[in-house]
mmCIF file of C-alpha atoms in Angstrom:
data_model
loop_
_atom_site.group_PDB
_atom_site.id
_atom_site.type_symbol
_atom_site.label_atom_id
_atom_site.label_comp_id
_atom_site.label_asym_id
_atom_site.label_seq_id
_atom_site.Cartn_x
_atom_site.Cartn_y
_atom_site.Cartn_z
ATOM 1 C CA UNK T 1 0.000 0.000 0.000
ATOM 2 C CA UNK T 2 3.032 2.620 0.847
ATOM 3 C CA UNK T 3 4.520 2.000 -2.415
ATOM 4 C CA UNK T 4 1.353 2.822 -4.185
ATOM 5 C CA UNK T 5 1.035 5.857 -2.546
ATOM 6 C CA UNK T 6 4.505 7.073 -3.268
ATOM 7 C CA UNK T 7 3.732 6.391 -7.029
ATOM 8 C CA UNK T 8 0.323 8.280 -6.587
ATOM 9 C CA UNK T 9 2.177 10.961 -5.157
ATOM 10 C CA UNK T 10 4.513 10.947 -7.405
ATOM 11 C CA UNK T 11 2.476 10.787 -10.321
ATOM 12 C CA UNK T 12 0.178 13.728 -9.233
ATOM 13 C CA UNK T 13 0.804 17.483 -9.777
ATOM 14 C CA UNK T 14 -0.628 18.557 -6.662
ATOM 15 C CA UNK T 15 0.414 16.430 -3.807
ATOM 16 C CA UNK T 16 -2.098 18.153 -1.909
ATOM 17 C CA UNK T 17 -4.545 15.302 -3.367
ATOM 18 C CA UNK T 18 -3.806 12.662 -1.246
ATOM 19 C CA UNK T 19 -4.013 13.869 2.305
ATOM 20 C CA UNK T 20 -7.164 12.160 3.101
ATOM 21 C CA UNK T 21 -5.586 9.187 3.447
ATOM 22 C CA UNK T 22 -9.425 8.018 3.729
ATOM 23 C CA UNK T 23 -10.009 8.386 0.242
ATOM 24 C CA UNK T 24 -6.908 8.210 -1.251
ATOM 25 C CA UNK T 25 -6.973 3.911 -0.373
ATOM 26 C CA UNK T 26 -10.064 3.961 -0.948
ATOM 27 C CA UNK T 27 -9.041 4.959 -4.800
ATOM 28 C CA UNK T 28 -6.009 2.470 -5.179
ATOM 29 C CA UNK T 29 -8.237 0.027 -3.571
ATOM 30 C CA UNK T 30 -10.569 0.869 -6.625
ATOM 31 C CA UNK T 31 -8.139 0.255 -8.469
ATOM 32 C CA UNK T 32 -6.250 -2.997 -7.570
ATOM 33 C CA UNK T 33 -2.775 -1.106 -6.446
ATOM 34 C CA UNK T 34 -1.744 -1.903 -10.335
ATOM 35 C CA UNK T 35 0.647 0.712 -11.220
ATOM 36 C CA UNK T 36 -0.624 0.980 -14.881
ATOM 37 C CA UNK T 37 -4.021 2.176 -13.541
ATOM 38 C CA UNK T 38 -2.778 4.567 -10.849
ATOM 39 C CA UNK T 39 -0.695 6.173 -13.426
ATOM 40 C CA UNK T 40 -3.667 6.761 -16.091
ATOM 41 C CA UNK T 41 -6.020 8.017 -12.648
ATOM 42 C CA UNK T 42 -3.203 10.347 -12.267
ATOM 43 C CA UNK T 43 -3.236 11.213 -15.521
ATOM 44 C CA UNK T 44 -6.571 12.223 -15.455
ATOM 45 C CA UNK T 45 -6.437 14.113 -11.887
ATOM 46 C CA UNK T 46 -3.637 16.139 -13.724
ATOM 47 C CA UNK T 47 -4.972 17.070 -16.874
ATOM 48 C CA UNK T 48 -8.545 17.686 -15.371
ATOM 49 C CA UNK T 49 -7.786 19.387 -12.285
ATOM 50 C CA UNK T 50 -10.436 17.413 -10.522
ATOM 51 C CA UNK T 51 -10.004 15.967 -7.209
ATOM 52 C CA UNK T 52 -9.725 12.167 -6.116
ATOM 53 C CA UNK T 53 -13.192 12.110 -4.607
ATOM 54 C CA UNK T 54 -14.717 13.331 -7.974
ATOM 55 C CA UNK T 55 -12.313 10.732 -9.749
ATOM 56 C CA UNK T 56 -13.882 8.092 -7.396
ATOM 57 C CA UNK T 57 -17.057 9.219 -8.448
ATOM 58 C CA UNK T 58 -16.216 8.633 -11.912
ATOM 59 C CA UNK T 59 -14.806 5.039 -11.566
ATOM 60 C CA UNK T 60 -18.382 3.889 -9.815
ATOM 61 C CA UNK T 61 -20.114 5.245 -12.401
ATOM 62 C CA UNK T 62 -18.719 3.595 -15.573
ATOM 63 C CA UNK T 63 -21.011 1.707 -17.774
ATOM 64 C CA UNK T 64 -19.807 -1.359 -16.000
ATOM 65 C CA UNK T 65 -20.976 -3.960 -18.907
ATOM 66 C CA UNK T 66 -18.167 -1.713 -21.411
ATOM 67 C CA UNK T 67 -15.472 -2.523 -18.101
ATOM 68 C CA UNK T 68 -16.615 -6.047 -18.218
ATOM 69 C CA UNK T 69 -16.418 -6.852 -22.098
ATOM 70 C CA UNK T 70 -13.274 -4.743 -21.683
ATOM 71 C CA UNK T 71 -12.099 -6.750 -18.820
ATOM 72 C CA UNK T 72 -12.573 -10.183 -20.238
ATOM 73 C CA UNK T 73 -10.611 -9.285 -23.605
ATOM 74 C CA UNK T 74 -7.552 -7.973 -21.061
ATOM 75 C CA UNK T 75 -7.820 -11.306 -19.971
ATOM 76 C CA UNK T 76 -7.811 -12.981 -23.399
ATOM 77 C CA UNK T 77 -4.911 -10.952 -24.322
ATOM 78 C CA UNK T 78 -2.470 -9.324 -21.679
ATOM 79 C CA UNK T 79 -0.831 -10.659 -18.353
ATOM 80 C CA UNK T 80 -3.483 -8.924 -16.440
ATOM 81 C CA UNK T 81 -5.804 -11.494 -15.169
ATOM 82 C CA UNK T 82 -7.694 -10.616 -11.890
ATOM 83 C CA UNK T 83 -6.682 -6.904 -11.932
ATOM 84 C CA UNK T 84 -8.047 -6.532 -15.699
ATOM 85 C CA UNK T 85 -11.074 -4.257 -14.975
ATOM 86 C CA UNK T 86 -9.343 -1.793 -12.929
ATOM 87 C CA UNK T 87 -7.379 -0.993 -15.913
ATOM 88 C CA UNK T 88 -10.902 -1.299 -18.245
ATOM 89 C CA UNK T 89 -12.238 1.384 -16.032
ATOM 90 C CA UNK T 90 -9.565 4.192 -15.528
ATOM 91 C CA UNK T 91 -9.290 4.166 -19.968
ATOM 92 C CA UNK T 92 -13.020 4.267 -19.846
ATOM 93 C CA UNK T 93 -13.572 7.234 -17.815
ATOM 94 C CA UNK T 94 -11.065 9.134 -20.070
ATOM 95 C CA UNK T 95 -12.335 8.245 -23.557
ATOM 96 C CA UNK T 96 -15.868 9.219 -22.513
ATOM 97 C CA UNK T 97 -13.621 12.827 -21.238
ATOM 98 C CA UNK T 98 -11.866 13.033 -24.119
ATOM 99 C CA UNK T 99 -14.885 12.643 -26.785
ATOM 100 C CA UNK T 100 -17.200 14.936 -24.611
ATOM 101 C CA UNK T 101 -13.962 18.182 -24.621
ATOM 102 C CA UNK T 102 -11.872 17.373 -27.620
ATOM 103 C CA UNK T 103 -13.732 15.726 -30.832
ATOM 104 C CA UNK T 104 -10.380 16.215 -32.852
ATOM 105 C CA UNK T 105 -8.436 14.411 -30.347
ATOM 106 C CA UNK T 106 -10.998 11.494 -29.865
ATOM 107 C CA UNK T 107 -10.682 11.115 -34.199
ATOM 108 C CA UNK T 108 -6.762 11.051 -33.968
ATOM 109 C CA UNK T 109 -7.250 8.505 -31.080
ATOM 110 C CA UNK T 110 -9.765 6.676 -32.958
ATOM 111 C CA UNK T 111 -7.298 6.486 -36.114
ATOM 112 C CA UNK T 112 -4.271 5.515 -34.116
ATOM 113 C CA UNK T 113 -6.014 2.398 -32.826
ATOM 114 C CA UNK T 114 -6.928 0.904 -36.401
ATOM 115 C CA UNK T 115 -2.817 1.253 -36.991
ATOM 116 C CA UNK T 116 0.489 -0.125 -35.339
ATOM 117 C CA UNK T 117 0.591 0.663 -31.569
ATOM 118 C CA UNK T 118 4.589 1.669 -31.589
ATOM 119 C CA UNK T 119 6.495 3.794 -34.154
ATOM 120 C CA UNK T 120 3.391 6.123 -35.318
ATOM 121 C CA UNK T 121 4.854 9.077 -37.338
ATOM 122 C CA UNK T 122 3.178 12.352 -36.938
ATOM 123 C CA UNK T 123 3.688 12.718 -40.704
ATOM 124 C CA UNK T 124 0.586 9.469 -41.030
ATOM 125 C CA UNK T 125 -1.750 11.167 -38.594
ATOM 126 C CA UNK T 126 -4.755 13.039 -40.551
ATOM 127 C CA UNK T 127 -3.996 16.697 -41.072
ATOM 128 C CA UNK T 128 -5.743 19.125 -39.088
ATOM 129 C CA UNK T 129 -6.126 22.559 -39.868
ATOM 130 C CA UNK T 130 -5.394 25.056 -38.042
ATOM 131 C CA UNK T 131 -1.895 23.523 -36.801
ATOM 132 C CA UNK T 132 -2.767 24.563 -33.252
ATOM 133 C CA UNK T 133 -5.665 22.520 -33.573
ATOM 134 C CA UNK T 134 -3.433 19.377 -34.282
ATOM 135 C CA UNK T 135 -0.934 20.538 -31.898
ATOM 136 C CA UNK T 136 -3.283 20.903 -28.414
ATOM 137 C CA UNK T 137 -5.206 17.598 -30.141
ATOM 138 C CA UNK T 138 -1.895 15.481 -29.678
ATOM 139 C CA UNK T 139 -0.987 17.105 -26.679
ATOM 140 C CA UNK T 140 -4.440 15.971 -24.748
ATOM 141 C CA UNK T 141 -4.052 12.418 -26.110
ATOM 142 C CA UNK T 142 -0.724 12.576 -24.464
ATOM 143 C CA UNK T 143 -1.802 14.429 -21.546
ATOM 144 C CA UNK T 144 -3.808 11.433 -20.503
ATOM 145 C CA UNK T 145 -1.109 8.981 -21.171
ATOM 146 C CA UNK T 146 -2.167 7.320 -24.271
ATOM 147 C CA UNK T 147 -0.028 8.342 -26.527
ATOM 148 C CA UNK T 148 3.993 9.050 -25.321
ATOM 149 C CA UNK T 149 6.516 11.058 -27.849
ATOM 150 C CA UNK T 150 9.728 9.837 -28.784
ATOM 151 C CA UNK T 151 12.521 12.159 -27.647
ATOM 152 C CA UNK T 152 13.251 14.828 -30.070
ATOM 153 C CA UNK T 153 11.201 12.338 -32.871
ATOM 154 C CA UNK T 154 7.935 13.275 -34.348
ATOM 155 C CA UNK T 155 7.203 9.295 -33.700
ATOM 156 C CA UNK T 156 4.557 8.157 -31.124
ATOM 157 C CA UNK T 157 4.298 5.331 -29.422
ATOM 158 C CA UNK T 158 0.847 4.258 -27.771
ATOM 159 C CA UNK T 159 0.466 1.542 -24.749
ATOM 160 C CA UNK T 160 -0.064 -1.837 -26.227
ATOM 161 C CA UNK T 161 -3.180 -2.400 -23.716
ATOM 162 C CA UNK T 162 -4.619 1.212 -24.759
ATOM 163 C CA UNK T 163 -4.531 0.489 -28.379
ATOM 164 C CA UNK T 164 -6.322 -2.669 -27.411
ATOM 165 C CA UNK T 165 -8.790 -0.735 -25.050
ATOM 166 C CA UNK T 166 -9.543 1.895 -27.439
ATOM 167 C CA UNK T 167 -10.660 -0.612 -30.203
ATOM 168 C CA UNK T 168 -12.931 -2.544 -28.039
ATOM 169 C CA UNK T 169 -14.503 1.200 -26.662
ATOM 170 C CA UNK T 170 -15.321 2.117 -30.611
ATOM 171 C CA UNK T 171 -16.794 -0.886 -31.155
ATOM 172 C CA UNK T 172 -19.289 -0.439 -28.071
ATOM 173 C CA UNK T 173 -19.590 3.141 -28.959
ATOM 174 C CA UNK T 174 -20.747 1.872 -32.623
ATOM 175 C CA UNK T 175 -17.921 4.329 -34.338
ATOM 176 C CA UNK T 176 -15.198 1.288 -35.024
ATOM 177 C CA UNK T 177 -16.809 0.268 -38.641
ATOM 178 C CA UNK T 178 -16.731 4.396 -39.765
ATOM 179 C CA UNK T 179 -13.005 4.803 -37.646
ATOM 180 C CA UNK T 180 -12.122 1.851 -39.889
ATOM 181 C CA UNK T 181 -13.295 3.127 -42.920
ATOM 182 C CA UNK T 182 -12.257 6.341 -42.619
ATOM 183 C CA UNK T 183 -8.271 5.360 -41.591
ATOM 184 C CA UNK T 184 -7.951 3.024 -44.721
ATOM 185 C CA UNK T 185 -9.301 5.679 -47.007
ATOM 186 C CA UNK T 186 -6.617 8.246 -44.990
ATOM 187 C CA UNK T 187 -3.930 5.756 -45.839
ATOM 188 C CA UNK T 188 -4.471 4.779 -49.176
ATOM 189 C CA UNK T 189 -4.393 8.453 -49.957
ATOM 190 C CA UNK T 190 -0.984 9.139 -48.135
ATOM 191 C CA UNK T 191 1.048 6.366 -48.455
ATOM 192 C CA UNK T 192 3.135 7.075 -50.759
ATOM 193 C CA UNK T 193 4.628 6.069 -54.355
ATOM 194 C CA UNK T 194 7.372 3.582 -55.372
ATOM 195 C CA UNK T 195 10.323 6.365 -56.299
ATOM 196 C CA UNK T 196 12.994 5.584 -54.773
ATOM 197 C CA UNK T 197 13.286 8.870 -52.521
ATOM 198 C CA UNK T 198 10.029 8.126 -50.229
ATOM 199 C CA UNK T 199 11.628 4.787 -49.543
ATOM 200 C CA UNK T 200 12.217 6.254 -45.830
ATOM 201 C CA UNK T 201 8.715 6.858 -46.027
ATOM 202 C CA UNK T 202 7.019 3.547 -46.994
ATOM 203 C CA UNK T 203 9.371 2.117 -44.648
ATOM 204 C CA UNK T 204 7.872 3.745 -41.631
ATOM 205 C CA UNK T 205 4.664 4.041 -43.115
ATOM 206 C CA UNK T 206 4.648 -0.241 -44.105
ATOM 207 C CA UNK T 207 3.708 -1.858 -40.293
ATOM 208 C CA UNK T 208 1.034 0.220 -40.108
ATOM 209 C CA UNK T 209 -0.488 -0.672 -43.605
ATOM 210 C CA UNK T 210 -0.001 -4.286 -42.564
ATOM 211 C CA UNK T 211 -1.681 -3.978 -39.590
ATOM 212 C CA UNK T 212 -5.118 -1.605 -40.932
ATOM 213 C CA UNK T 213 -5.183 -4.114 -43.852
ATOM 214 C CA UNK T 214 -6.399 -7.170 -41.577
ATOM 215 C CA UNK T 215 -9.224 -5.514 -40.795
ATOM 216 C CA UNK T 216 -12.379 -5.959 -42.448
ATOM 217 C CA UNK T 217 -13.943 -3.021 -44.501
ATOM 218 C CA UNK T 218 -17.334 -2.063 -45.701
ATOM 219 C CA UNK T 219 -17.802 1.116 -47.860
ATOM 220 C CA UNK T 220 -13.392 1.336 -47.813
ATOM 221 C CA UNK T 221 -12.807 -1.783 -50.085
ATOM 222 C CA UNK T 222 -11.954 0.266 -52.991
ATOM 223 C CA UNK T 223 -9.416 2.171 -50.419
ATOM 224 C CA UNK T 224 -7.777 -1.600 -49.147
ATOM 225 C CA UNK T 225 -7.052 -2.308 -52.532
ATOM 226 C CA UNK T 226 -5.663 0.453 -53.864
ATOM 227 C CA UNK T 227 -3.575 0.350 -50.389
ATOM 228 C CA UNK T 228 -2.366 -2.993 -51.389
ATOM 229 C CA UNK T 229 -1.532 -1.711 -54.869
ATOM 230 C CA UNK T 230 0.786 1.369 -53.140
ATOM 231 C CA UNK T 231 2.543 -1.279 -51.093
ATOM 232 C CA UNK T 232 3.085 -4.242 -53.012
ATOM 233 C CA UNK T 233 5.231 -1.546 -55.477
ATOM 234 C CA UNK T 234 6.990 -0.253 -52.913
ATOM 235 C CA UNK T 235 7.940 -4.040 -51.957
ATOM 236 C CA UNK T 236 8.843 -4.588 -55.214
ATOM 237 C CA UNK T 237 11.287 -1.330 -55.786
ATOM 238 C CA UNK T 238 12.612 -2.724 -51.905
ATOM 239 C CA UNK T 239 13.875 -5.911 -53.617
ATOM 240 C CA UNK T 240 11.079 -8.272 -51.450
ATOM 241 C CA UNK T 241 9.591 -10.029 -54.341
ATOM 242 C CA UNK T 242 7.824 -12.776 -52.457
ATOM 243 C CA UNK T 243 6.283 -10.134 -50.552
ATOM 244 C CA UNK T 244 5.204 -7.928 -53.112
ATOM 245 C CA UNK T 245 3.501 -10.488 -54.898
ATOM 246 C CA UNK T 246 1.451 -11.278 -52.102
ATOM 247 C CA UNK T 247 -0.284 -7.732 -51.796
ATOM 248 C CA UNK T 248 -0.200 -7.397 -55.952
ATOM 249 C CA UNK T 249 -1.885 -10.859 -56.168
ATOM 250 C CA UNK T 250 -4.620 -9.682 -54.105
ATOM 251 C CA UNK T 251 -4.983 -6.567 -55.245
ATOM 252 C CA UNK T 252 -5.610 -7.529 -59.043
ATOM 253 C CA UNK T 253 -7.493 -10.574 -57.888
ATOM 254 C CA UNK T 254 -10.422 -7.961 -56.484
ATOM 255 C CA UNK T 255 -9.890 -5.524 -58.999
ATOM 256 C CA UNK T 256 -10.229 -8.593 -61.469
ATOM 257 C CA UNK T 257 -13.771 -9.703 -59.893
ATOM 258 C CA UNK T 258 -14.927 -6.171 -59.606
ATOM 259 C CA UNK T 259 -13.884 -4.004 -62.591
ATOM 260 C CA UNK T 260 -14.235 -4.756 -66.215
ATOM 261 C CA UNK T 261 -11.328 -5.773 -67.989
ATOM 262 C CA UNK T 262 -10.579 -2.070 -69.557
ATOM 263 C CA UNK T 263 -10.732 -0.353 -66.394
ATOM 264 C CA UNK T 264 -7.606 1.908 -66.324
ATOM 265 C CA UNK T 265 -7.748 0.720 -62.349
ATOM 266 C CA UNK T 266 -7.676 -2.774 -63.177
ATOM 267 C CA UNK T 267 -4.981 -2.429 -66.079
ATOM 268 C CA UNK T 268 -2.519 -0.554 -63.810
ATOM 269 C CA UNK T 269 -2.861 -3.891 -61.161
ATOM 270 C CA UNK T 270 -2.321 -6.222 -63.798
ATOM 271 C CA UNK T 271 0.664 -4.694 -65.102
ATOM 272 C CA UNK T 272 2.463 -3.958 -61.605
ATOM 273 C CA UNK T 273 1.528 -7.397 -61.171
ATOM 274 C CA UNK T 274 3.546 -8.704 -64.150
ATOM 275 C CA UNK T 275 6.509 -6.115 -63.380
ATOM 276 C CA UNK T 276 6.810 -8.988 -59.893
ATOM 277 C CA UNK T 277 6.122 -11.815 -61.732
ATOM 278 C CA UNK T 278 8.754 -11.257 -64.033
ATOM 279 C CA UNK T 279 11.123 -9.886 -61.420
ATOM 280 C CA UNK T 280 10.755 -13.027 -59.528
ATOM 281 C CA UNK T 281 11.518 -14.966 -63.016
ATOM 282 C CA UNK T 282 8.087 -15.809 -63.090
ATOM 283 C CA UNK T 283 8.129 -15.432 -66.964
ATOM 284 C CA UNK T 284 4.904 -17.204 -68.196
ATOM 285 C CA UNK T 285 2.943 -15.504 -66.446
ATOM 286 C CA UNK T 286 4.200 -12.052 -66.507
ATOM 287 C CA UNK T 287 3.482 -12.715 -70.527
ATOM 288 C CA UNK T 288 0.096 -13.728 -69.872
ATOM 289 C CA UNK T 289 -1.055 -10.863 -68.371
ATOM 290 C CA UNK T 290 1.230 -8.409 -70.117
ATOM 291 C CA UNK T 291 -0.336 -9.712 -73.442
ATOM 292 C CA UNK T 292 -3.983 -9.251 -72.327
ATOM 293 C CA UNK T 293 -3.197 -5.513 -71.413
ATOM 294 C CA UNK T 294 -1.496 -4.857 -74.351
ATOM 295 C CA UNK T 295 -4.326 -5.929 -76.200
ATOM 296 C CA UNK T 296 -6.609 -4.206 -74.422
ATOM 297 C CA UNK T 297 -4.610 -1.181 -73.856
ATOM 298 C CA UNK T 298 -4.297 -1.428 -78.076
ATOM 299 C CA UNK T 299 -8.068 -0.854 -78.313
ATOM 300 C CA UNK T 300 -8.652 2.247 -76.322
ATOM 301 C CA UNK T 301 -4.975 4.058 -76.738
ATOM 302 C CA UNK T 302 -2.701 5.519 -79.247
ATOM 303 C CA UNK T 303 0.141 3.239 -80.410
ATOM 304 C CA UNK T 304 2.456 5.919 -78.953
ATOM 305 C CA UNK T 305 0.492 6.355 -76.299
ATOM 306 C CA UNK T 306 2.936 5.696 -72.895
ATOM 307 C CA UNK T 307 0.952 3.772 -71.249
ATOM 308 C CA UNK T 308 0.848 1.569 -74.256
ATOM 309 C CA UNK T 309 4.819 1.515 -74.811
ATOM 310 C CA UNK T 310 5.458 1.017 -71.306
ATOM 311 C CA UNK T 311 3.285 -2.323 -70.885
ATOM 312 C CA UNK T 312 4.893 -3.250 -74.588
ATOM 313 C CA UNK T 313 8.434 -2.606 -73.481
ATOM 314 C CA UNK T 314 7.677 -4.236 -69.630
ATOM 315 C CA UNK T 315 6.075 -7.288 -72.901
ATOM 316 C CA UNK T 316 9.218 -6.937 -74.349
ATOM 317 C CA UNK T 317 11.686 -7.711 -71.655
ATOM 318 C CA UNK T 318 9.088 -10.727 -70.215
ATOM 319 C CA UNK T 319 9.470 -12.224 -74.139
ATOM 320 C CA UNK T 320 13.173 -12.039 -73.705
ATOM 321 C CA UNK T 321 13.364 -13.609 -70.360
ATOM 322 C CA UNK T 322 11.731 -16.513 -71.838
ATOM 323 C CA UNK T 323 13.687 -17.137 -74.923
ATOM 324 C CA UNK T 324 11.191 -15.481 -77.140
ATOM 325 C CA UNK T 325 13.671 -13.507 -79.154
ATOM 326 C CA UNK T 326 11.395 -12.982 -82.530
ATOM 327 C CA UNK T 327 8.330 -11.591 -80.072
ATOM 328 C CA UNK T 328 11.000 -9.568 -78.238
ATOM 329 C CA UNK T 329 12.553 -7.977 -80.952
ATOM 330 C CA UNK T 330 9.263 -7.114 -82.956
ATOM 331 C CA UNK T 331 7.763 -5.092 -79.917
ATOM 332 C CA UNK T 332 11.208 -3.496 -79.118
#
C-alpha cells in the first residue's frame, strides 16, 4: 500500500490530493494497487484538475458492462488477469472525457487504434487545420497517457493495452466500422509512391499498412485495394519479391472480380503485377497478363500512347526472359 502511494504521489501534480488518506486507499483500492491504472487516474487528476473524490465518483459510475467486455478481452490478451477491470475502467472514464472536450483528439485517437501501436509518425496522422488545432489535439491524447513522444522524434508510441482498449470502446460506442473506414481511405491516400526517394517513407509508413489491412472493410474496399496496390510496389522497388507479390496478387485478384477488364484501375494492377512476376523470373505468367493488357490497352490508346509503350516494353523484356527472341525484338 506505501509504495502505491509514493507512485500516486509521485504521479500527481498537486500532492495536496492525497491527504485524506481516507479516500486516497479507498481509490487504489478501486483500483487494484496496479501501477498501470494509478498512473492513467493520475493522468486524469492532472490534466482535469479534478479531485480524487470526484475521480472516485467517476470510476463507480462507468457503464460497468463496457469494463466487463473490456475486462474479459484484457484477460484474453495481456498478463493482467484478476486486476483486468481496474485498468478497463480508468481508460473508460477518459475516452468518454476526451470525446465529450476534444472531438479532434478522440478522431486522432480513434485512427491511431486501427494502426500499429509503436512507431506512429506524426507525418501518417490526418492533417488538421489550423496547426494549433493538431498541436493541443496530440498534446491531450498525451496528456492522458495514451499516446507518449519519442525524444526529439515526431514518432509516437501508444500503450499496447490502450490500443487494445480503445478498439474494443469504438466498437461499443458503434464508431469502429466508420473509424475503420475512414483510416484506410486516410492511408491509401498518403502512403506514398514507389520512387525511390520516399523509400524512408514507406518504410515507416509499411507496419502500419499491414496492420489496418487485416481488418475488415465495408464502404473502404476500394481504399484496401488500392492500399495494397501502393505497397506491393513499394515491396517490389525494396527488392522483397515474395512479398510484393502477395499484396499485388490480391490486389488484381479484387480488382479482377470487380472491374471490367478495360478499367484503367484494373490495367494498372495487372501490369504492376507482371513487373513482380517477371522480377521473380516468373516469366509465363508475366506474358500472360502483359499480353492481355497490351491488347486491351491497343483498343482504347494511341500506339504511342505511354501507357501503351510502357506495358509493350515491360512485354518486351518478359518475351526475352523466356527465350522469345522474334516476339521480343518485334515489340522493341
Amino acid at each position: 500500500e506505501q509504495e502505491a502511494v509514493d507512485f500516486l504521489e509521485k504521479s500527481l501534480v498537486r500532492k495536496d490530493h492525497i491527504r485524506d488518506d481516507a479516500i486516497t486507499t479507498e481509490l487504489l483500492t478501486e483500483l487494484d494497487y496496479l501501477p498501470l491504472a494509478i498512473a492513467q487516474a493520475a493522468a486524469y487528476i492532472n490534466t482535469n484538475k479534478t479531485s480524487i473524490s470526484e475521480y472516485l465518483r467517476l470510476l463507480k459510475n462507468t457503464d460497468e458492462d463496457l469494463v466487463a467486455i473490456m475486462g474479459e478481452e484484457f484477460r484474453d490478451n495481456t498478463r493482467y488477469k484478476d486486476s483486468a477491470n481496474a485498468v478497463a475502467t480508468t481508460w473508460v472514464v477518459s475516452f468518454n472525457q476526451i470525446l465529450e472536450n476534444d472531438e479532434v483528439a478522440a478522431d486522432l485517437l480513434a485512427f491511431m487504434s486501427c494502426i500499429e501501436w509503436k512507431a506512429i509518425p506524426r507525418s501518417i496522422l490526418p492533417a488538421v487545420r489550423p496547426e494549433a488545432r493538431m498541436v493541443s489535439a496530440i498534446g491531450t491524447i498525451c496528456s492522458y497517457s495514451f499516446a507518449v513522444q519519442r525524444d526529439n522524434e515526431d514518432v509516437y508510441d501508444i500503450h499496447r493495452l490502450v490500443h487494445l482498449a480503445t478498439r474494443i470502446w469504438l466498437r461499443q460506442q458503434g464508431r469502429w466500422t466508420k473509424a475503420s473506414e475512414t483510416a484506410m481511405e486516410h492511408l491509401a491516400e498518403v502512403f506514398p509512391s514507389c520512387d525511390w526517394e520516399n523509400r524512408t517513407i514507406w518504410r515507416e509508413y509499411l507496419p502500419h499498412a499491414v496492420l489496418l489491412s487485416k481488418t475488415e472493410q465495408g464502404n473502404g474496399i476500394q481504399d484496401k485495394y488500392k492500399l495494397f496496390l501502393k505497397v506491393g510496389l513499394c515491396l517490389w522497388k525494396d527488392g522483397r519479391i515474395q512479398e510484393a507479390l502477395t499484396w499485388l496478387q490480391e490486389s488484381y485478384q479484387w480488382r479482377k472480380s470487380n472491374l471490367p477488364e478495360n478499367h484503367p484501375s484494373r490495367l494498372v494492377s495487372q501490369h504492376s503485377l507482371a513487373i513482380a512476376y517477371s522480377a521473380n523470373g516468373q516469366a509465363t505468367e508475366a506474358i500472360e497478363l502483359l499480353e492481355q493488357v497490351v491488347k486491351i490497352k491497343g483498343d482504347i490508346l494511341a500506339e504511342d500512347d505511354p501507357d501503351q509503350l510502357a506495358s509493350q516494353h515491360v512485354l518486351a523484356i518478359a518475351y526475352s526472359a523466356n527465350g522469345q527472341a522474334t516476339e521480343a525484338i518485334e515489340l522493341l
